[in-house]
PDB file of C-alpha atoms in Angstrom:
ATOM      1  CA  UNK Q 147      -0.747  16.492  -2.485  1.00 73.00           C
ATOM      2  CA  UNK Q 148       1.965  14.117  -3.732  1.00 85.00           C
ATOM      3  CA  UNK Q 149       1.292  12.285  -6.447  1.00 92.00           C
ATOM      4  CA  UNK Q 150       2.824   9.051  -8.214  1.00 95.00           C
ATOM      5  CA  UNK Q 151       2.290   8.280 -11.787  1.00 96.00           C
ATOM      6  CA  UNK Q 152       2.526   4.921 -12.612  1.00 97.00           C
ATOM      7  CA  UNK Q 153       2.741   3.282 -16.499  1.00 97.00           C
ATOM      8  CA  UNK Q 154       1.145   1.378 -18.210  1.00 98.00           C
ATOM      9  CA  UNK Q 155      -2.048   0.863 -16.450  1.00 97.00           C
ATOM     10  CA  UNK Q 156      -2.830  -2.423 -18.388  1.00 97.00           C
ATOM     11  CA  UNK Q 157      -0.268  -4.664 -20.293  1.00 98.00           C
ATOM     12  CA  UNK Q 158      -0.883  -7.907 -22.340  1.00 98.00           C
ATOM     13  CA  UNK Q 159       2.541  -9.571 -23.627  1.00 96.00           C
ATOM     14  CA  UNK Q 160       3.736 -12.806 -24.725  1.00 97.00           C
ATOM     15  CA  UNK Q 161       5.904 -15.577 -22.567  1.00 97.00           C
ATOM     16  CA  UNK Q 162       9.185 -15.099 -22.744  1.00 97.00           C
ATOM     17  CA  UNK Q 163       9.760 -11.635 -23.274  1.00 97.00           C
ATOM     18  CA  UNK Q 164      10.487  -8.702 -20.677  1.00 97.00           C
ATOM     19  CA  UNK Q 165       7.881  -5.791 -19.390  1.00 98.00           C
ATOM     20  CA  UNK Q 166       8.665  -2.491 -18.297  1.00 98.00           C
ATOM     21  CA  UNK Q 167       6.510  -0.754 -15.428  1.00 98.00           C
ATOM     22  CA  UNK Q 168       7.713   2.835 -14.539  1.00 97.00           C
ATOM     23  CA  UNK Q 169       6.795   5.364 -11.607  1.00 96.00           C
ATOM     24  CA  UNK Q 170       7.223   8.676 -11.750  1.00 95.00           C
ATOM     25  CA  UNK Q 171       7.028  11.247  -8.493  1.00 93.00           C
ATOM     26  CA  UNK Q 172       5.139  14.451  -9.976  1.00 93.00           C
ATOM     27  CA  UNK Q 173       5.944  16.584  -7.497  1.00 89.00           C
ATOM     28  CA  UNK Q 174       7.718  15.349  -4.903  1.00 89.00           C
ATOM     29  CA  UNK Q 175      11.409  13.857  -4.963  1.00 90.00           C
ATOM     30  CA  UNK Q 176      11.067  10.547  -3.859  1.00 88.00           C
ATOM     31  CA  UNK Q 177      13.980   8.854  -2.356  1.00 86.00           C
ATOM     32  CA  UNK Q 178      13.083   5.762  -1.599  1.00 88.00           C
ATOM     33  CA  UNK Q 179      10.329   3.811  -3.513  1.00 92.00           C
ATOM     34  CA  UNK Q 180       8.710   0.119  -3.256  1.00 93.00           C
ATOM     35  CA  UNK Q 181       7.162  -2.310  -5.174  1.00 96.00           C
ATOM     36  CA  UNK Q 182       4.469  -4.643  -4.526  1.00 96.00           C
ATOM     37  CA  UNK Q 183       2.497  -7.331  -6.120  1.00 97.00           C
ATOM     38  CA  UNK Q 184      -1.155  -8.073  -5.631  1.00 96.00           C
ATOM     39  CA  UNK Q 185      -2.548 -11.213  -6.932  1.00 95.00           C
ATOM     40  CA  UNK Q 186      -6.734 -11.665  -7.230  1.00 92.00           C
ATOM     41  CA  UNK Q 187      -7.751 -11.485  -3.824  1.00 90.00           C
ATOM     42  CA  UNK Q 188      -4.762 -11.472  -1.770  1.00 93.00           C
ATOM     43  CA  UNK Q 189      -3.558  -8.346  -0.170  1.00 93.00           C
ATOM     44  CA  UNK Q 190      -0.122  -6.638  -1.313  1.00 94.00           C
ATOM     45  CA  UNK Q 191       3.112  -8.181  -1.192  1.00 94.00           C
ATOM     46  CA  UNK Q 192       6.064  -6.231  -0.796  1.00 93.00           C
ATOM     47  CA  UNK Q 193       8.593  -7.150  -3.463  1.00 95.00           C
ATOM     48  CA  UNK Q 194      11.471  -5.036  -3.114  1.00 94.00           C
ATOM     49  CA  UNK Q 195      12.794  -1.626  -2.131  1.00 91.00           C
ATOM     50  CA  UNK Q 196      15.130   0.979  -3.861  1.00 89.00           C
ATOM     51  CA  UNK Q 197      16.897   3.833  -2.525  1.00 86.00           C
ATOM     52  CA  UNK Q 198      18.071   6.660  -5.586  1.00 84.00           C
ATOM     53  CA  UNK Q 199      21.199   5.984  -6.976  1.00 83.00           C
ATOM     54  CA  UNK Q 200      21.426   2.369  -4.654  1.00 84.00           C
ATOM     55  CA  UNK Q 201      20.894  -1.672  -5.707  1.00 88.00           C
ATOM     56  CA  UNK Q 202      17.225  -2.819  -4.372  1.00 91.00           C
ATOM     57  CA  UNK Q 203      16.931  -4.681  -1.474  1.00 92.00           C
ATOM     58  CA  UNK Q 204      14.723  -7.457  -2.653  1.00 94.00           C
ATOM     59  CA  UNK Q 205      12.447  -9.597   0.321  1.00 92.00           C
ATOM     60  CA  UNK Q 206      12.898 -13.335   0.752  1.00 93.00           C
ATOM     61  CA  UNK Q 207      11.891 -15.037  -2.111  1.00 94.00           C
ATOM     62  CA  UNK Q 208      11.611 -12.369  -4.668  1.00 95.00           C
ATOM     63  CA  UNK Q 209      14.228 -13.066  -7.674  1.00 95.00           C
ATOM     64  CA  UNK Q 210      16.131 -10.337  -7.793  1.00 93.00           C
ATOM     65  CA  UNK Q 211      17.382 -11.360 -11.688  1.00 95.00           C
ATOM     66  CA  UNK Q 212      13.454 -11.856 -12.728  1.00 96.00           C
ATOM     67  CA  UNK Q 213      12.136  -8.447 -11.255  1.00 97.00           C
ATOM     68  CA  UNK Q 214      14.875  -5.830 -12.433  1.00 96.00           C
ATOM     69  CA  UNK Q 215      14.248  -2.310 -10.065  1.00 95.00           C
ATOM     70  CA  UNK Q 216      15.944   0.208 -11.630  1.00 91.00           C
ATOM     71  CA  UNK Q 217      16.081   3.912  -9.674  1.00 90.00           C
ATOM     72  CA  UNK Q 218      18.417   6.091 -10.753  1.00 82.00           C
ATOM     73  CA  UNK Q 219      16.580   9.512 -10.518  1.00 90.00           C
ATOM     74  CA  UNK Q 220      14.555  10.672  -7.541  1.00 90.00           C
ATOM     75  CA  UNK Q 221      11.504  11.060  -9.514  1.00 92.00           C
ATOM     76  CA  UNK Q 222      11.552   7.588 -11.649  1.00 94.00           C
ATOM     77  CA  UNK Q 223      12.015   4.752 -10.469  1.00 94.00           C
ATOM     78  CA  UNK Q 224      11.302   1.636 -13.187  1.00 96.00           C
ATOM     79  CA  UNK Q 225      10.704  -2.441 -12.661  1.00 97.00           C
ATOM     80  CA  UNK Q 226      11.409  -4.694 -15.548  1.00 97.00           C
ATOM     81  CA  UNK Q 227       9.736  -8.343 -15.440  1.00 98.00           C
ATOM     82  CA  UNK Q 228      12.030 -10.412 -17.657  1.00 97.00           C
ATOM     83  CA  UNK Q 229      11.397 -13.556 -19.231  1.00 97.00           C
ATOM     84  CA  UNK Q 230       7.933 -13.019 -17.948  1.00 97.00           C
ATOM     85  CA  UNK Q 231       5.681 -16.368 -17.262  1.00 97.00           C
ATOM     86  CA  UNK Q 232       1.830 -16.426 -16.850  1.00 97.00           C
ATOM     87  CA  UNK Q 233       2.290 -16.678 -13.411  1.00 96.00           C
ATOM     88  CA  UNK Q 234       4.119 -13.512 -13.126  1.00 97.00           C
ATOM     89  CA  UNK Q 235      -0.027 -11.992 -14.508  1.00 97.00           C
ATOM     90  CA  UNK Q 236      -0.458  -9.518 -11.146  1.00 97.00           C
ATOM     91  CA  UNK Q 237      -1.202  -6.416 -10.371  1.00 97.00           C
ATOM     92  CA  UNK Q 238       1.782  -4.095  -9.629  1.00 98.00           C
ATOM     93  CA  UNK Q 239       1.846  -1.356  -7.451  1.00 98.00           C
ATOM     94  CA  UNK Q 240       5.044   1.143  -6.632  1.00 97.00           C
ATOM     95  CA  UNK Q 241       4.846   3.655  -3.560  1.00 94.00           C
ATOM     96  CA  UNK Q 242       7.159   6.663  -3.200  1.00 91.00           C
ATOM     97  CA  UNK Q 243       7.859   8.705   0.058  1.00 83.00           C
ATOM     98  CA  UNK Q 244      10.572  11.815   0.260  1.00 78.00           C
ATOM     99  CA  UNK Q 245      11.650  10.094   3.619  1.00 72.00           C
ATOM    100  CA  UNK Q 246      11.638  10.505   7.076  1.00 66.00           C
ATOM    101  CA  UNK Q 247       8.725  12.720   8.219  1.00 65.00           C
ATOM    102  CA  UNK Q 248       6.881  12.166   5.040  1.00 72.00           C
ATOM    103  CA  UNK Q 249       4.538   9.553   4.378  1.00 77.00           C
ATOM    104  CA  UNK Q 250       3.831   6.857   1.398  1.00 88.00           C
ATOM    105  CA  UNK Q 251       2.199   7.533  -2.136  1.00 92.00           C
ATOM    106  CA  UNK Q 252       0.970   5.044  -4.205  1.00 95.00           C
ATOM    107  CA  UNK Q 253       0.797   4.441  -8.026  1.00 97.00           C
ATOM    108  CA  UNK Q 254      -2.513   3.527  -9.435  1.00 96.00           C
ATOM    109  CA  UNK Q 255      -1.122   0.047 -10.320  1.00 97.00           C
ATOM    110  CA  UNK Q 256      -0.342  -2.255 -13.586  1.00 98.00           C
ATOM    111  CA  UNK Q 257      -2.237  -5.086 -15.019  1.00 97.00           C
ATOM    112  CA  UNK Q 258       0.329  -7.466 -16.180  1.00 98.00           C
ATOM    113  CA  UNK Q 259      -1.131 -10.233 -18.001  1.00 98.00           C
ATOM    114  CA  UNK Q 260       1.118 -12.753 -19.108  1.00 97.00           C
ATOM    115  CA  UNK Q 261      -0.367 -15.151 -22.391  1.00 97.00           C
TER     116      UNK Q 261
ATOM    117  CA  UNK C 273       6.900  -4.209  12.539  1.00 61.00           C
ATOM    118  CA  UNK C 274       3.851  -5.261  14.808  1.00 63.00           C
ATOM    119  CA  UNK C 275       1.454  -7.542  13.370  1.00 86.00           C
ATOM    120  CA  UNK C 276      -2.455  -6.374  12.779  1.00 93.00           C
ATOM    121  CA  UNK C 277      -5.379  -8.343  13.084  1.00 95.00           C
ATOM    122  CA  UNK C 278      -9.091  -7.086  11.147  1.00 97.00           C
ATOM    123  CA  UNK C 279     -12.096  -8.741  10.221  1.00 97.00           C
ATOM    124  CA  UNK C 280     -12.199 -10.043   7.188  1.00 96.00           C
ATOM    125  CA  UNK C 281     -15.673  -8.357   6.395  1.00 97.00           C
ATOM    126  CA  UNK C 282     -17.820  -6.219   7.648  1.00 98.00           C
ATOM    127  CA  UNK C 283     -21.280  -4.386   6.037  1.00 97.00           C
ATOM    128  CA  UNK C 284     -22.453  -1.183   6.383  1.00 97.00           C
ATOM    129  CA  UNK C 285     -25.686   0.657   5.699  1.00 97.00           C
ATOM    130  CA  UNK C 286     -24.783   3.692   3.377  1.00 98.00           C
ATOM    131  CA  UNK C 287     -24.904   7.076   5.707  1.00 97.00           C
ATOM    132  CA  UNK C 288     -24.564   5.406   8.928  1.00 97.00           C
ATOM    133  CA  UNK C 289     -21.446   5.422  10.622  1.00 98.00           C
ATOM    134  CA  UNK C 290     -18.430   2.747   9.600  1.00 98.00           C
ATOM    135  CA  UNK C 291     -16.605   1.418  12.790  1.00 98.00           C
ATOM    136  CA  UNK C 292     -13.496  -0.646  11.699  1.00 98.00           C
ATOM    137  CA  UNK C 293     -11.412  -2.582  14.322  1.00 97.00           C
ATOM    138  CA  UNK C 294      -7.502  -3.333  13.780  1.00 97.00           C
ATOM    139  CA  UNK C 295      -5.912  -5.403  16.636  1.00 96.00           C
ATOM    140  CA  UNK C 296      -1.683  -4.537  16.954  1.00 94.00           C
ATOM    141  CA  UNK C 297      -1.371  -6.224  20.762  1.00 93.00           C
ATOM    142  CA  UNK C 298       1.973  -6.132  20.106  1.00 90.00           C
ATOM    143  CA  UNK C 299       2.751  -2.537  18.840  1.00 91.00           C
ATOM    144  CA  UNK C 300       6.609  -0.835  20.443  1.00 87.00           C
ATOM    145  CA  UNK C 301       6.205   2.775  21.611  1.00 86.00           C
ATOM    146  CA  UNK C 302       7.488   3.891  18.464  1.00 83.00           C
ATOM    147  CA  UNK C 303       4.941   2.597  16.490  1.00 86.00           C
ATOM    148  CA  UNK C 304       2.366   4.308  14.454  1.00 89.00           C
ATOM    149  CA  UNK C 305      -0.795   3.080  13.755  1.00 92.00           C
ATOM    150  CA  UNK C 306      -1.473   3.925   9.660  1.00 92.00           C
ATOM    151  CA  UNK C 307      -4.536   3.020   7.677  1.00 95.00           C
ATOM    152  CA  UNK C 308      -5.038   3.167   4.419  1.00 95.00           C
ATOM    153  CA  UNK C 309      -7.823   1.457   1.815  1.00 97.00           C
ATOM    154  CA  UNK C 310      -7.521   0.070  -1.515  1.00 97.00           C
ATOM    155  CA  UNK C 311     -10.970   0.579  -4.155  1.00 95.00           C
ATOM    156  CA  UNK C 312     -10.767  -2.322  -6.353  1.00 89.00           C
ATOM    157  CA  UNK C 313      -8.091  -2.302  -8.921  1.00 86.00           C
ATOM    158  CA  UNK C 314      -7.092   0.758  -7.530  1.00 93.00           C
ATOM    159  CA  UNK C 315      -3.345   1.944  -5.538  1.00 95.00           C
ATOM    160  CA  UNK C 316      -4.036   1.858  -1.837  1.00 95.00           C
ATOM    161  CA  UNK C 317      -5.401   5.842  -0.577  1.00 94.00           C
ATOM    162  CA  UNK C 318      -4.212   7.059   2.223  1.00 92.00           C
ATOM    163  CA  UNK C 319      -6.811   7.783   5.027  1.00 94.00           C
ATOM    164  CA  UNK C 320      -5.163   8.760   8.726  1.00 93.00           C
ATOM    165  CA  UNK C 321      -2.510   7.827  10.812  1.00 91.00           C
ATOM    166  CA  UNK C 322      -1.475   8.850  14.874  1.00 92.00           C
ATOM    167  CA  UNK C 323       0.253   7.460  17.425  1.00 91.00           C
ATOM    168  CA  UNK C 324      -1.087   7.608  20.687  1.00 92.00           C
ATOM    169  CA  UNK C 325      -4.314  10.491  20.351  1.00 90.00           C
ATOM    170  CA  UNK C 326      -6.855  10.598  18.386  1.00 95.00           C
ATOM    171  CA  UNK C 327      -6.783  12.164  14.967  1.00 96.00           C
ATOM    172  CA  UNK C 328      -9.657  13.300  12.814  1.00 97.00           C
ATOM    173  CA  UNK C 329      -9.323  14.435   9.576  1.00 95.00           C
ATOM    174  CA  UNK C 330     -11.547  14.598   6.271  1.00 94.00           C
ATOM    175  CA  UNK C 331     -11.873  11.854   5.528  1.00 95.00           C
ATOM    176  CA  UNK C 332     -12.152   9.557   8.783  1.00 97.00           C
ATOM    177  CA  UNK C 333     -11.387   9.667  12.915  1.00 98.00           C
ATOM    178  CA  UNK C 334      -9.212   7.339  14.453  1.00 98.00           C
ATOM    179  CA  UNK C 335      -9.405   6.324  17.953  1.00 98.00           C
ATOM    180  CA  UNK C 336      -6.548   4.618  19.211  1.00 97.00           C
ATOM    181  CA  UNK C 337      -6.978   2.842  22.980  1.00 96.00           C
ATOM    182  CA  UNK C 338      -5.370   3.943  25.786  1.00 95.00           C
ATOM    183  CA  UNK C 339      -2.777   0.837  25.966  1.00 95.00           C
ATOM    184  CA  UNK C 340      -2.487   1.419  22.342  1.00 95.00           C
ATOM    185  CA  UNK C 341      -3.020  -2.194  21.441  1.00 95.00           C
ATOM    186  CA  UNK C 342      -6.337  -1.652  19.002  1.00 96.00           C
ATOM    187  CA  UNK C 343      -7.598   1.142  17.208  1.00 97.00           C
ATOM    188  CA  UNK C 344     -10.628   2.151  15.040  1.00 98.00           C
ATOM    189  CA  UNK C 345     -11.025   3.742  12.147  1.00 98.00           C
ATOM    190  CA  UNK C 346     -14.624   5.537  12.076  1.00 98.00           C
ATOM    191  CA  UNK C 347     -16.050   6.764   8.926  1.00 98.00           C
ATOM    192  CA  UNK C 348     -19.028   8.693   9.722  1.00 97.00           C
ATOM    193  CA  UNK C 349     -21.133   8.946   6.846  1.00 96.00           C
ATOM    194  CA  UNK C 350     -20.739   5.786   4.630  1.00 97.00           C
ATOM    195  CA  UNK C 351     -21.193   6.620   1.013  1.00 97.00           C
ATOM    196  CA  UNK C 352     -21.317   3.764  -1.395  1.00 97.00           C
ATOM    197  CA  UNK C 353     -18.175   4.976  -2.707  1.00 96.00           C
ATOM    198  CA  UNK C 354     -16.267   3.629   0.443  1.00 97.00           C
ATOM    199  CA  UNK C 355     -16.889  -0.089  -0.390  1.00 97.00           C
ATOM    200  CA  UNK C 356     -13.385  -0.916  -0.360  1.00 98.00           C
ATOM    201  CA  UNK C 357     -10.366  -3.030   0.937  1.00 97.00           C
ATOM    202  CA  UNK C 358      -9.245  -0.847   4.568  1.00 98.00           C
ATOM    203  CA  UNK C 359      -6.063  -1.826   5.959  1.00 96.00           C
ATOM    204  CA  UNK C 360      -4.150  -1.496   9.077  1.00 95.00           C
ATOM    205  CA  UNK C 361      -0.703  -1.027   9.585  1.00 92.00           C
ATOM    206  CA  UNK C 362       1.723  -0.276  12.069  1.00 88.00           C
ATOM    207  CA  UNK C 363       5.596   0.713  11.441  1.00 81.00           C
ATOM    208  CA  UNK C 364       8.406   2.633  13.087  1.00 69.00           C
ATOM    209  CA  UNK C 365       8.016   6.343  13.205  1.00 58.00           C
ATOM    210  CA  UNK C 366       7.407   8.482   9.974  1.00 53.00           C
ATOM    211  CA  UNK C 367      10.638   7.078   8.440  1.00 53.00           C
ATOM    212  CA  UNK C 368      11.812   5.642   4.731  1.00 50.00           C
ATOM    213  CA  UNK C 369      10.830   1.844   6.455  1.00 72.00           C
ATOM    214  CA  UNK C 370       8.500  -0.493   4.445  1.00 78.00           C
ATOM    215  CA  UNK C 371       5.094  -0.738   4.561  1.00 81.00           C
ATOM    216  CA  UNK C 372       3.983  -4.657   4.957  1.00 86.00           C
ATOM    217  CA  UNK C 373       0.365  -4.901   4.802  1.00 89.00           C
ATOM    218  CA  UNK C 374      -1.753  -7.457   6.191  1.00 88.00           C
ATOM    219  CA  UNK C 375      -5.430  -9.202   5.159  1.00 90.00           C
ATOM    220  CA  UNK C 376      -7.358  -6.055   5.900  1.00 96.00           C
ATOM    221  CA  UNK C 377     -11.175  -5.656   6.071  1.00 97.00           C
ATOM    222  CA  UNK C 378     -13.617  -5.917   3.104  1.00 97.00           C
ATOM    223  CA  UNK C 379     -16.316  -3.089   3.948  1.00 98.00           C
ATOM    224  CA  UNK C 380     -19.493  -2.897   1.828  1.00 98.00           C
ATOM    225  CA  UNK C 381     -21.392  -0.206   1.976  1.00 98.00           C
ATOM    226  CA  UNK C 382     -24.809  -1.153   1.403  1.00 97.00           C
ATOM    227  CA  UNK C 383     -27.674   1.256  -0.050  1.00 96.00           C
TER     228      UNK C 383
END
């Protein structure tokens, strides 16, 4: 079945400085892809949503300047926490799906921890 | 998108059946009815989804009412390793549309 890698699985880094999370569709082109956030006991948020070769569309209240979505292939699609604060620490999920007809893969989610 | 309703928590004694409720009173025509579940720390699994009939697969049955505003998702052997988060969700057709999630049910799974 379709799979979606999703890197690092755990990251520690200081405040102040910027975090890359990528997603990669194994075998499956994905053309659209979304990103959630899941703090300790809270379901998923949706954060934003990117289209290959398009800007995100980011939901109310996400800042679209803070949380960077960068898709520019239709296999990777990347999200860059800048300036990162310890209340950015969540876990961060991306989803892929080839598009209409096809359903929704997640990634196995990062660990952001924020010190 | 419709909004779901699900128990918070339910328990269930390992090898007996699972019977998970999802409310969506206000689901369109075009709506789908999709659950998925989440092991902790884990991405969200896929499980089944349908639209008006019932669906079996693998891994679960899902029995959708006749007015289609609540659904079940039956798992009929509970194994330990299905103690996890099991949501509900409802969206437009099999489109690239988002996928909100709501609170979903916490099922244990107990030995």
């Amino acid at each position: 079945g379709a799979v979606v890698s999703q890197h690092p699985s755990r990251v520690i880094c200081k405040s102040g400085t910027s975090v890359k999370i990528e997603c990669r569709s194994l075998d499956f082109q994905a053309t659209t892809m979304f990103w959630y956030r899941q703090f300790p006991k809270q379901s998923l948020m949706l954060m934003a949503t990117s289209n290959e070769g398009s800007k995100a569309t980011y939901e109310q209240g996400v800042e679209k300047d803070k949380f960077l979505i960068n898709h520019a292939s239709l296999t990777l699609s990347t999200l860059t926490v800048t300036s990162a604060h310890p209340e950015d620490s969540s876990f961060y999920i991306c989803s892929g799906t080839q598009g209409i007809g096809y359903g929704y893969t997640f990634g196995s989610g990062t660990r952001l921890t924020v010190v | 998108d419709a909004k779901t309703t699900q128990p918070p928590s339910m328990d269930c004694a390992e090898g007996r059946a699972a019977n998970l409720p999802c409310n969506h009173s206000t689901i369109s025509g075009n709506e789908y009815v999709y659950w998925y579940r989440q092991i902790h720390s884990q991405g969200p699994q896929y499980i089944i989804h349908g639209l008006k009939n019932n669906e079996t697969n693998e891994m679960a049955s899902l029995i959708i009412t006749e007015d289609r505003k609540s659904s079940t998702l039956i798992l009929p052997h509970a194994t330990l390793r299905d103690t996890a988060v099991y949501y509900c969700i409802v969206r437009v057709g099999l489109s690239g549309n988002q996928f909100y999630f709501g609170t979903g049910t916490s099922l244990t799974v107990i030995p």
